[in-house]
Short mmCIF file of C-alpha atoms in Angstrom, two decimals:
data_model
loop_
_atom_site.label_atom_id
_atom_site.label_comp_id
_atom_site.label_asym_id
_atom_site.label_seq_id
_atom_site.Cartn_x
_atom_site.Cartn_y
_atom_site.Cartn_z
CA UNK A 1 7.18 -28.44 0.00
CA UNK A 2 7.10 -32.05 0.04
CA UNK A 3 5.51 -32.24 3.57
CA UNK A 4 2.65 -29.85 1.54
CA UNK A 5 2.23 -32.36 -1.25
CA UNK A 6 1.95 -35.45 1.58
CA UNK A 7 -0.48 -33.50 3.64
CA UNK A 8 -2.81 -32.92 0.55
CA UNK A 9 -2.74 -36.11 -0.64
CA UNK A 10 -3.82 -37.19 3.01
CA UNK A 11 -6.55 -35.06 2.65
CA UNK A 12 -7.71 -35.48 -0.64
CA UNK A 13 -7.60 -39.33 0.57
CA UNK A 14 -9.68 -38.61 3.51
CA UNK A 15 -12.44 -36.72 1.09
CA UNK A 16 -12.73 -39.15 -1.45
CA UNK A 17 -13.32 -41.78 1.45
CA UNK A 18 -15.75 -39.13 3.47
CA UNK A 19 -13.69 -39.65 6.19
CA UNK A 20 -14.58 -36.27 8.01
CA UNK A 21 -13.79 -36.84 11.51
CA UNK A 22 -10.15 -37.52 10.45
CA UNK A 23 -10.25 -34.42 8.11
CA UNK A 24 -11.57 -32.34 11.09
CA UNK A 25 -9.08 -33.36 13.57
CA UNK A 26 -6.31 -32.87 11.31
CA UNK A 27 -7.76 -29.45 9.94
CA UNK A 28 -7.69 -28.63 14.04
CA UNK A 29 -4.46 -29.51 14.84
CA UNK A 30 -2.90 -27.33 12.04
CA UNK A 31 -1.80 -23.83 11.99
CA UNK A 32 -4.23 -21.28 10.33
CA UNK A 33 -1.44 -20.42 7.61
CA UNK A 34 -0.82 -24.55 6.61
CA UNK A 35 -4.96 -24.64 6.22
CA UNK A 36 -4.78 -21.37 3.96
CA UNK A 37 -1.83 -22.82 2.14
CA UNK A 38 -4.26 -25.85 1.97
CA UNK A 39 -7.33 -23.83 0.15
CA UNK A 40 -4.43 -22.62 -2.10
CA UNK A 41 -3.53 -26.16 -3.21
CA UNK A 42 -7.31 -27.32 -3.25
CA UNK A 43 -9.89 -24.53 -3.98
CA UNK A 44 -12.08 -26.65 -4.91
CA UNK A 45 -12.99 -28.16 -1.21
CA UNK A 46 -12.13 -24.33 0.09
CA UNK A 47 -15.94 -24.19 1.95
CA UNK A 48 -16.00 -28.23 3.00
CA UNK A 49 -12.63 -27.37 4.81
CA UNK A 50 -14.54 -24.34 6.84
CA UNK A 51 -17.21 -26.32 7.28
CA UNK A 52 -15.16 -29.03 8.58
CA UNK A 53 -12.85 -26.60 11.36
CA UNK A 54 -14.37 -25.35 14.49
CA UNK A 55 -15.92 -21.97 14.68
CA UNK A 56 -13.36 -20.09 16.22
CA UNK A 57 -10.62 -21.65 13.86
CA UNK A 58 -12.72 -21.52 10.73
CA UNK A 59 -12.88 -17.52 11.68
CA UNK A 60 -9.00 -17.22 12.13
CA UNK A 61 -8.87 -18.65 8.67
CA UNK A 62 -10.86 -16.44 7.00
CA UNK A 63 -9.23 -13.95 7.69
CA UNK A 64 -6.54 -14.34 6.36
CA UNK A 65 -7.67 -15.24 2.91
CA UNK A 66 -7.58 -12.84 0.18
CA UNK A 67 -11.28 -11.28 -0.96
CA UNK A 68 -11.56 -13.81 -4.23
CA UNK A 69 -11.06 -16.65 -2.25
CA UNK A 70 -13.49 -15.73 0.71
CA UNK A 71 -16.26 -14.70 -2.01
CA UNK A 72 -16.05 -18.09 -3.64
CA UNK A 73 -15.57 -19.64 0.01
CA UNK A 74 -18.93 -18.07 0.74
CA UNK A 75 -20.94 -18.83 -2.20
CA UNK A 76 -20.77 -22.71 -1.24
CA UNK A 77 -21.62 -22.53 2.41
CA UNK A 78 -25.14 -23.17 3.30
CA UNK A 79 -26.69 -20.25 5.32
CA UNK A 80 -26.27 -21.36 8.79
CA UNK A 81 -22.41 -21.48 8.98
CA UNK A 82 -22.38 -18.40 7.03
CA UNK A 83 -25.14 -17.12 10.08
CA UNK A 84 -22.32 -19.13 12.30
CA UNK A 85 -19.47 -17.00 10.64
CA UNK A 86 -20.14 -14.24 10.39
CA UNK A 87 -21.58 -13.74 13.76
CA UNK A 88 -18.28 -14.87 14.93
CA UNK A 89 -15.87 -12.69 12.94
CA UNK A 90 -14.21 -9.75 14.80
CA UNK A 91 -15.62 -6.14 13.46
CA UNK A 92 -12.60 -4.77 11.93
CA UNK A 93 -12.78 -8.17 9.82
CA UNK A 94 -15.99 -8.18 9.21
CA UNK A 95 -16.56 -4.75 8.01
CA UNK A 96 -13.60 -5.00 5.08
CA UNK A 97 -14.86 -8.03 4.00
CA UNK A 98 -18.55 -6.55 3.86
CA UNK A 99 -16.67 -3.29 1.94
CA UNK A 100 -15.51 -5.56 -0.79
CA UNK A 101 -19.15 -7.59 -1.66
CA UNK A 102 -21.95 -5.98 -3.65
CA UNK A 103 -24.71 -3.74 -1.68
CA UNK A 104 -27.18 -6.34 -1.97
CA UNK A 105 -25.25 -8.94 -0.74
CA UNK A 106 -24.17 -7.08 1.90
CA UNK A 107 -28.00 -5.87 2.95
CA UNK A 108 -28.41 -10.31 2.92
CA UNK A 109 -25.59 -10.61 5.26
CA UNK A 110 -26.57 -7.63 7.79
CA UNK A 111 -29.74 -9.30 8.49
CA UNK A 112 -28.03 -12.94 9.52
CA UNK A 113 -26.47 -11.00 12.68
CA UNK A 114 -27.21 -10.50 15.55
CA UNK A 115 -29.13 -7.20 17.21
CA UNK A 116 -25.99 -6.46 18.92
CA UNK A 117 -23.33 -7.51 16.16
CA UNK A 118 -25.69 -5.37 13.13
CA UNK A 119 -25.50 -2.45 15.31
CA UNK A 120 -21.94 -2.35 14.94
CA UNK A 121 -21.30 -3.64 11.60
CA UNK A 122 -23.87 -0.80 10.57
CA UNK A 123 -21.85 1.58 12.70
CA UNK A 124 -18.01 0.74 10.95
CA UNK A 125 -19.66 0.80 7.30
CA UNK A 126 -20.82 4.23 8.05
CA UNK A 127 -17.17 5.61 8.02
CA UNK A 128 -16.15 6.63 4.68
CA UNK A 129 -13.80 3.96 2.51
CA UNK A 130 -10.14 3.98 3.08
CA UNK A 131 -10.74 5.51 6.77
CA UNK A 132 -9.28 5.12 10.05
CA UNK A 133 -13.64 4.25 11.12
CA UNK A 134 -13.68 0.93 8.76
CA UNK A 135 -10.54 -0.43 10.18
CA UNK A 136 -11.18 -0.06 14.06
CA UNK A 137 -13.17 -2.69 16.27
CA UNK A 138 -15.20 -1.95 19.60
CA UNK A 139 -13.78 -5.01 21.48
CA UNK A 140 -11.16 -3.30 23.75
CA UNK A 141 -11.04 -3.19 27.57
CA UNK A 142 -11.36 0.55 29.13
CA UNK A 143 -10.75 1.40 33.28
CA UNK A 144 -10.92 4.52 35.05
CA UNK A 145 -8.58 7.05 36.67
CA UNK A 146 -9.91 6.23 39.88
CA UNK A 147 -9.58 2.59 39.64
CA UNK A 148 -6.67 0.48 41.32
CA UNK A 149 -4.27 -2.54 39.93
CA UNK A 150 -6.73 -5.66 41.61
CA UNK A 151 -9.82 -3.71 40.50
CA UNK A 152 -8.22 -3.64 36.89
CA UNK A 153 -7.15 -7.11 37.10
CA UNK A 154 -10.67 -8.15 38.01
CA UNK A 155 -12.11 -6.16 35.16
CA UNK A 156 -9.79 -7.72 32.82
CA UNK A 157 -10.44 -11.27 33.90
CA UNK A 158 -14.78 -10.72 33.63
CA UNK A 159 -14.47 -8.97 29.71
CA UNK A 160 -10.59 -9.52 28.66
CA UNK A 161 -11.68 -12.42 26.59
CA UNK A 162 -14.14 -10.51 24.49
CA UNK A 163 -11.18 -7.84 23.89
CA UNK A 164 -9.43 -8.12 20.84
CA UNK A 165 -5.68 -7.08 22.69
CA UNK A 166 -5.56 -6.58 26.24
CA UNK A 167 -1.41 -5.60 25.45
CA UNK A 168 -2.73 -2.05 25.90
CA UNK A 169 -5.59 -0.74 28.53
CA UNK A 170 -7.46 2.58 27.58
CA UNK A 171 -8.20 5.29 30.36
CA UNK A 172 -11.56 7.10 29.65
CA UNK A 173 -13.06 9.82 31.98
CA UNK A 174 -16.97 9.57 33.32
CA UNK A 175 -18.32 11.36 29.63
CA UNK A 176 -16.06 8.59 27.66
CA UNK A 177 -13.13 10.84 26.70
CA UNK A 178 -9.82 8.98 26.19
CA UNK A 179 -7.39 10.23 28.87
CA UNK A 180 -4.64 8.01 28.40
CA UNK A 181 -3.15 4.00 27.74
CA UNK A 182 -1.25 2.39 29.79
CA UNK A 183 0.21 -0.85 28.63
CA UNK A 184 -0.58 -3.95 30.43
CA UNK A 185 3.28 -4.36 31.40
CA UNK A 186 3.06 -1.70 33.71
CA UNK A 187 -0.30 -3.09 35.37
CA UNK A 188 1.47 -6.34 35.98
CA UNK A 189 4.84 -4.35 37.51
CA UNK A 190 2.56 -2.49 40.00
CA UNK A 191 1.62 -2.41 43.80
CA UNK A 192 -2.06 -3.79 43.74
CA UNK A 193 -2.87 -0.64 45.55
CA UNK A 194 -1.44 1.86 43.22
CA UNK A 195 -3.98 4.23 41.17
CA UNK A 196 -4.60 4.44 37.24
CA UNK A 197 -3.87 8.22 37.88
CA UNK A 198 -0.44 7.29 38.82
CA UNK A 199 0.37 5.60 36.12
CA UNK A 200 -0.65 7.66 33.32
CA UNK A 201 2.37 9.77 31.11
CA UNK A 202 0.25 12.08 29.07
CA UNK A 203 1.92 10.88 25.96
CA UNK A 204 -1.38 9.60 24.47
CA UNK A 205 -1.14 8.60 20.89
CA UNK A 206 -4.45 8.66 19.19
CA UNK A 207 -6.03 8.48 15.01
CA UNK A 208 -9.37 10.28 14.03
CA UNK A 209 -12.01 7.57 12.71
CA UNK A 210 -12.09 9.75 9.59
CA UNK A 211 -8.44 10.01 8.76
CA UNK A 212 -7.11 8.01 5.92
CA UNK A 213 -5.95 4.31 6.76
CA UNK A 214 -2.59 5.69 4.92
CA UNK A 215 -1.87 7.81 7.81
CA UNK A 216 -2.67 5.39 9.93
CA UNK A 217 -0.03 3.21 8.86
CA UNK A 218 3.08 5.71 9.18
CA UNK A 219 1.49 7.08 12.75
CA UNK A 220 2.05 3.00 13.38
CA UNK A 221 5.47 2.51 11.84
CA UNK A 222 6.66 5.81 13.59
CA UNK A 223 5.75 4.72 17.27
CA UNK A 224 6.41 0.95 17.27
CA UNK A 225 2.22 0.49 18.63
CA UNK A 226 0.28 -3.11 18.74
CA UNK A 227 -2.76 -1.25 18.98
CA UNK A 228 -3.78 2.74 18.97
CA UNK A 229 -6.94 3.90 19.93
CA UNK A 230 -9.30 5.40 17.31
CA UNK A 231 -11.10 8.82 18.55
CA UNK A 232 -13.79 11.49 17.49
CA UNK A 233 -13.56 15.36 17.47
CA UNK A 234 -14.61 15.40 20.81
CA UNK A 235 -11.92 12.85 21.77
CA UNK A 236 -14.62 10.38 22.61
CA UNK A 237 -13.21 6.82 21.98
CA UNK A 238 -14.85 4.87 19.79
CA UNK A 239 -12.50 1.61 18.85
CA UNK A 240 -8.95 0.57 18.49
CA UNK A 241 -6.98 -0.75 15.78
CA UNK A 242 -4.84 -3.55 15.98
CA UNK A 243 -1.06 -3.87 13.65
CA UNK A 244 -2.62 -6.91 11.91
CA UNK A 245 -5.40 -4.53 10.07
CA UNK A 246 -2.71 -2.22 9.30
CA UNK A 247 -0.20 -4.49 8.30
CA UNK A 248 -3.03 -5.52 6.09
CA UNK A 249 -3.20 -2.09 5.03
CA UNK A 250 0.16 -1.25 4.39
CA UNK A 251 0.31 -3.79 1.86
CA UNK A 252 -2.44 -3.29 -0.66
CA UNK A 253 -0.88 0.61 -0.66
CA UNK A 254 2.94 -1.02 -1.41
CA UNK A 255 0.94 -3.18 -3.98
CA UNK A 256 -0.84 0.00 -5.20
CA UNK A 257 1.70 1.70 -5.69
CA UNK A 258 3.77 -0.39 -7.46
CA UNK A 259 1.48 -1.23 -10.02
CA UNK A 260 0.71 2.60 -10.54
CA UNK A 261 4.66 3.17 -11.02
CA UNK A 262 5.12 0.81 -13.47
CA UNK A 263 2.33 2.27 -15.54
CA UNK A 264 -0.89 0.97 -14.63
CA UNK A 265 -4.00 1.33 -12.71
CA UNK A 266 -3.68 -0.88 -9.29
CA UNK A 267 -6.04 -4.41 -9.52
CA UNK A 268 -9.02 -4.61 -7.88
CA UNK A 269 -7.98 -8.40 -7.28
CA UNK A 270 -4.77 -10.92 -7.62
CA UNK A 271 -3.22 -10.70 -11.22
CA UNK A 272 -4.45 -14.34 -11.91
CA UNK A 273 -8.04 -13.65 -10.98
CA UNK A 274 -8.43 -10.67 -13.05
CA UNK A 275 -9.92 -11.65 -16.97
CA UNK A 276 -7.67 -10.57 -19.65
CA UNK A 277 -10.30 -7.98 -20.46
CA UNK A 278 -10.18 -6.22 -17.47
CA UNK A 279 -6.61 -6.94 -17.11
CA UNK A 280 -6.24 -4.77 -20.84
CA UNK A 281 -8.43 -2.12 -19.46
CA UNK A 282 -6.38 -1.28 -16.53
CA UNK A 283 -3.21 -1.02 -18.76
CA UNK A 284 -4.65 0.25 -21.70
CA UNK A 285 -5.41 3.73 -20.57
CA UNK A 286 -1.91 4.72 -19.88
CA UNK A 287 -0.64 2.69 -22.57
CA UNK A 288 -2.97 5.28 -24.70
CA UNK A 289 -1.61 8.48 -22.63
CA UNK A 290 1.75 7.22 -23.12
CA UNK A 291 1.54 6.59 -27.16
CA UNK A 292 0.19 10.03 -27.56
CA UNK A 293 2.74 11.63 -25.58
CA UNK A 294 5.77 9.89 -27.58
CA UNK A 295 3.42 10.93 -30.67
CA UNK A 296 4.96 14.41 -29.72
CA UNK A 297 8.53 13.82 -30.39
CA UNK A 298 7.59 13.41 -34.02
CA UNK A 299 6.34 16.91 -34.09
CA UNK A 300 9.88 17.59 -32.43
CA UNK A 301 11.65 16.45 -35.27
CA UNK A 302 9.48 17.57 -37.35
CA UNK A 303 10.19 21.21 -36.30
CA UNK A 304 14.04 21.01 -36.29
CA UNK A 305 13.82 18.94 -39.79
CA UNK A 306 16.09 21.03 -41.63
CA UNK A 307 18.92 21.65 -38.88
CA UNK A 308 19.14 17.84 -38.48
CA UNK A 309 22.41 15.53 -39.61
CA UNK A 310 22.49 12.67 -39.22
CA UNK A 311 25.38 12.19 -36.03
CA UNK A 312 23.00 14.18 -34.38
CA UNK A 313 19.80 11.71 -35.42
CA UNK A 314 22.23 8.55 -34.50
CA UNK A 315 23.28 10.28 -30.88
CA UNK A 316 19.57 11.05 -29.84
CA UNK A 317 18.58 7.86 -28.39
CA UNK A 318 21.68 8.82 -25.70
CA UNK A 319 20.05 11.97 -24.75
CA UNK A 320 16.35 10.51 -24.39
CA UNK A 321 17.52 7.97 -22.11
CA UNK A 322 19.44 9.64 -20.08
CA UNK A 323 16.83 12.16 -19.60
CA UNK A 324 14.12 9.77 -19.08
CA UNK A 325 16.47 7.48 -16.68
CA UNK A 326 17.20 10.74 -14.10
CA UNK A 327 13.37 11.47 -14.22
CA UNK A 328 12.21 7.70 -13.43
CA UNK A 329 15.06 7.47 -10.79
CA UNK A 330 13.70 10.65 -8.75
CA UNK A 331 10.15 10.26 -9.35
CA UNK A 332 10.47 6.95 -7.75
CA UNK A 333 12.73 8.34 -5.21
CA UNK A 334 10.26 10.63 -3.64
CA UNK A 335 6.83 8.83 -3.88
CA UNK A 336 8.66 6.29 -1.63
CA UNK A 337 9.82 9.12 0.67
CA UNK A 338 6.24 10.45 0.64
CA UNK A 339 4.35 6.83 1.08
CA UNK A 340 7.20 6.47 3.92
CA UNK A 341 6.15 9.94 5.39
CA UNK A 342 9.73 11.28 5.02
CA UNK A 343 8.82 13.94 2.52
CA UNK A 344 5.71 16.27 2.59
CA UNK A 345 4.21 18.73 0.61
CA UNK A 346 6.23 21.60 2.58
CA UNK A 347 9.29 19.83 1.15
CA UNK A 348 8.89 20.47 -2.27
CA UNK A 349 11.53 23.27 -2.01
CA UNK A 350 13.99 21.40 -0.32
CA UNK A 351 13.74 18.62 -2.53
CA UNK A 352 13.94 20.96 -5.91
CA UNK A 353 17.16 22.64 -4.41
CA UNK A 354 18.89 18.83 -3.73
CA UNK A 355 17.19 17.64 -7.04
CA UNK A 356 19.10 21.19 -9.24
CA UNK A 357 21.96 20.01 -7.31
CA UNK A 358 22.33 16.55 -7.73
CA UNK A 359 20.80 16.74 -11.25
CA UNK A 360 23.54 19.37 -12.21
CA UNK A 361 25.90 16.82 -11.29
CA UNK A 362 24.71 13.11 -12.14
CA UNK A 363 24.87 15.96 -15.84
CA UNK A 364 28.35 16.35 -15.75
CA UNK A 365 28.74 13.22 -14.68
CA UNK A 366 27.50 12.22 -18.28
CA UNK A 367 28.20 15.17 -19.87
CA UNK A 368 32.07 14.46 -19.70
CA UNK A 369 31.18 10.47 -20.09
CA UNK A 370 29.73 11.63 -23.35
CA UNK A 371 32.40 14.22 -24.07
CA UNK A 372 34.97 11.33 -23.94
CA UNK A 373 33.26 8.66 -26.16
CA UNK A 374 32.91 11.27 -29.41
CA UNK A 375 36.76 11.95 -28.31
CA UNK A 376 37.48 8.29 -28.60
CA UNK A 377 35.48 7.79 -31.69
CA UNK A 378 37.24 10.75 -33.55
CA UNK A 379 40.42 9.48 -32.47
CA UNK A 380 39.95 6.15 -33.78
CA UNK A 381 37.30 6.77 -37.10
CA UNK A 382 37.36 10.78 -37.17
CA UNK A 383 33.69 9.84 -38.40
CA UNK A 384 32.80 13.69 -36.94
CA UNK A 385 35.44 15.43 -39.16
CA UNK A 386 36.88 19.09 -38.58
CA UNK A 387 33.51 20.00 -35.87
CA UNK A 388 34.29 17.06 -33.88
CA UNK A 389 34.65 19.64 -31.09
CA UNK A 390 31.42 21.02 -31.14
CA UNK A 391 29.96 18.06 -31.76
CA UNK A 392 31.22 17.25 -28.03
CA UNK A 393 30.48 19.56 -26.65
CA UNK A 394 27.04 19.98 -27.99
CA UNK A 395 26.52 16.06 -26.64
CA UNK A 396 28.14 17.53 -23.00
CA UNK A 397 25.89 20.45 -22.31
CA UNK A 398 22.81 18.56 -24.02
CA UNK A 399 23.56 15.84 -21.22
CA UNK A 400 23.35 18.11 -18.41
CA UNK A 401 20.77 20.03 -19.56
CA UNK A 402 18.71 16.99 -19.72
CA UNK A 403 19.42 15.12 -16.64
CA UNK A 404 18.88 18.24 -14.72
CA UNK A 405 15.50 18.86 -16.29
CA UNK A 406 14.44 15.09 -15.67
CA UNK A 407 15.55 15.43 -12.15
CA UNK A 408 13.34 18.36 -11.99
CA UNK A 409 10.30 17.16 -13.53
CA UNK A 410 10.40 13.51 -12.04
CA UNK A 411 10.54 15.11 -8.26
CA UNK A 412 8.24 18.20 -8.55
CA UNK A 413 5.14 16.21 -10.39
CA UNK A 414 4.44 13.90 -7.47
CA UNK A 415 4.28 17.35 -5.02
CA UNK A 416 1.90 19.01 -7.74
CA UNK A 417 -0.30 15.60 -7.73
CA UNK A 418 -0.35 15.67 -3.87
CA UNK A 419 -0.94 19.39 -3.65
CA UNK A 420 -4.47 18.39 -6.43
CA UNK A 421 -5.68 15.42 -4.19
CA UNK A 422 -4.26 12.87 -6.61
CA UNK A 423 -1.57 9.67 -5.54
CA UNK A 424 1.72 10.61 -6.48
CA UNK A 425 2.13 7.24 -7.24
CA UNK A 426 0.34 8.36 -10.63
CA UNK A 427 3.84 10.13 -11.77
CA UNK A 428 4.91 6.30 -12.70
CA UNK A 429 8.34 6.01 -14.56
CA UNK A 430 7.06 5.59 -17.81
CA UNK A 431 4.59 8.38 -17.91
CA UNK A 432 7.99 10.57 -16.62
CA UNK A 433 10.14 9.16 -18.96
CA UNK A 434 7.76 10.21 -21.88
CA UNK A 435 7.28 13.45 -20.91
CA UNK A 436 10.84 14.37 -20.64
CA UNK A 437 12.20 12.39 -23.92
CA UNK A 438 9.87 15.20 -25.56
CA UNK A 439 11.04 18.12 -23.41
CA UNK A 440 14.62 16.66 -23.40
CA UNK A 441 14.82 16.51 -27.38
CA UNK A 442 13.80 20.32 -27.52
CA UNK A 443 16.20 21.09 -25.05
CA UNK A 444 19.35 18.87 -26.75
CA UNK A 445 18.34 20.12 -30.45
CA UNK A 446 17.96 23.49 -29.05
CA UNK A 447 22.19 23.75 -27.77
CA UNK A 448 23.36 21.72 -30.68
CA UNK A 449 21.96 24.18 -33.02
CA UNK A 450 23.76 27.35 -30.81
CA UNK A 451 26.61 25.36 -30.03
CA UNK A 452 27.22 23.74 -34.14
CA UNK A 453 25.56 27.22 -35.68
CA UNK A 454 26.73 26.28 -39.32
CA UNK A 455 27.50 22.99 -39.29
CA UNK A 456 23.82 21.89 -39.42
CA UNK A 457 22.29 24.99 -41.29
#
């Protein structure tokens, strides 16, 4: 941290005194995550420090900067080092930067490339959003079957440099169809005479350009892959995509996701660059949903007005949360084991069988828990008088009854969200734990009143 604060005071020394040259050569020498941590601490000279770096540095950088920050970035640069830039930046790159900006911006931009670099760029935005097709690039090195190890090592020195990996080679027959990859390990390892053909396993791992990036990302964290090659439906390869894009991936779905469990739409942007309006708009919707829904355990009470006392009144709180505790613990429980690819929708019965199961126990669990406390508290106040019994044991079976219907209800909603094409993710804790607090309070005034009969008549 203090090395942080010493380099930008150097800096902001260096800018006040328009000493560029030293700014450039120190902006050079550094590491592309100590210049972003740089347009953290100074936004304000954000587009004088890519104007400053070389091309190919001022590129790596970019990258790696959230949208906000490249928008604003981009806004300040004069058009020929955006021309300069954008030419430069690797397709996968390019195209999810060009996703996030405005169509008419993005028409602007489109004409500053290249013939060559527009065709492509028009290609990738042509895939639908979220797709395998707008994360891929083109730049990947391809041999033949036919070809041997020094003809492959030639091949790689003329075009590796305009590949973005060359960890991984791609075989592709004479009409373009993706045979194989053989990792560039194995090319190293071999005779110089020995064949492509011998070398390939058949074990080809492949995405469709139009699946979603989401199942991109477990087909990546299942096989341990740098890169995987990206195919159409008649196998003809048409890109690759590289664990950085995916990485990149991964985490806006873990941020997603998280945001929609705790009860709120996901941000468009980072929390502090969202306005307070828009900030109220994405939580005021469920906020809404969830008022109205807790607006139904008055007509709850309402209902069972007259069979009410007032033990039972002070002990509800114990049965809501329990109820709505079990259903946020197993909601949450399976949307992770679906966004990990451990639980699909053919599941759902397997998971309701371990859910009745575990439910019916984490209930006794409580049940007798609960049974125990009204035993102590008669013991020591007899504040529940001669039906201090049923009063137990109304508070036992309520507690299971509960907890096993939360269990049920906060693991079956995110299957019957999947199985309607909507993110699981939407069964968020809070929207479980208001649904069964109402459900729960029918089902816990419902056995006190069979289980106490007179007592609250």
């Amino acid at each position: 941290m203090e090395e942080l604060e010493m380099q930008v005071e150097l800096v902001e020394k260096w800018i006040e005194s328009n000493d560029i040259s030293s700014l450039q050569n120190f902006l050079n020498e550094q590491n592309i995550s100590d210049v972003e941590e740089l347009i953290d601490e100074l936004p304000e000279h954000a587009s004088l420090f890519m104007e400053t770096l070389n091309i190919n540095r001022a590129v790596h950088v970019f990258s790696i900067l959230d949208f906000p920050t490249q928008e604003r970035i981009f806004k300040k640069l004069p058009a020929n080092k955006i021309r300069e830039l954008i030419n430069e930046m690797p397709p996968d790159d390019r195209t999810s930067f060009f996703s996030e900006l405005k169509g008419d911006v993005v028409k602007h931009l489109i004409i500053m490339l290249s013939p060559e670099e527009r065709k492509e760029a028009l290609s990738l935005l042509g895939y639908p959003e979220d797709s395998v097709g707008r994360l891929m690039t083109p730049d990947y090195i391809t041999v033949k079957p036919h070809w041997n190890i020094t003809r492959i090592l030639d091949h790689i020195r003329r075009y590796g440099n305009a590949s973005e990996t060359i960890d991984v080679l791609y075989v592709i027959d004479s009409d373009g169809r993706l045979v194989d990859d053989i990792k560039i390990r194995d090319i190293l390892i071999s005779d110089p005479d020995t064949k492509v053909e011998d070398l390939i396993d058949n074990r080809l791992i492949s995405l469709h350009a139009n699946d979603p990036q989401e199942e991109a990302v477990n087909i990546f964290r299942m096989n341990n892959r740098v890169a995987l090659p990206v195919v159409d439906e008649q196998d003809i390869m048409l890109g690759i995509v590289t664990i950085d894009d995916i990485l990149w991936v991964a985490n806006e779905e873990y941020t997603e996701d998280m945001q929609r469990i705790g009860g709120t739409e996901a941000l468009d942007e980072p929390y502090l660059d969202v306005s307070i309006l828009h900030l109220v708009k994405k939580r005021g919707g469920w906020l809404i949903v969830l008022f109205l829904g807790q607006l139904l355990t008055f007509n709850v009470l309402k209902y069972y007005e007259d069979r009410l006392t007032t033990i039972l009144v002070l002990l509800m709180p114990v049965i809501m949360s329990s109820g709505g505790n079990s259903g946020s613990q197993a909601s949450t429980l399976i949307i992770q084991a679906m966004a990990m690819g451990e639980v699909t929708l053919r599941d759902w019965w397997r998971v309701m069988r371990r859910e009745i199961l575990s439910g019916l126990l984490l209930g006794l669990i409580l049940g007798t828990l609960g049974f125990v406390r009204i035993s102590v508290d008669q013991a020591f106040s007899g504040m529940y008088g001669d039906a201090w019994t049923l009063y137990a044991f109304a508070i036992a079976f309520s507690l299971v009854g509960v907890v096993l219907w939360g269990s049920l209800i906060g693991s079956m909603l995110p299957f019957v969200l999947r199985r309607f094409g909507a993110d699981p993710a939407s069964s968020s804790a809070p929207f479980v734990s208001t649904l069964v607090d109402v459900t729960g309070l029918i089902i816990y005034f419902t056995i006190a009143t069979l289980i106490l009969g007179g007592v609250v008549q």
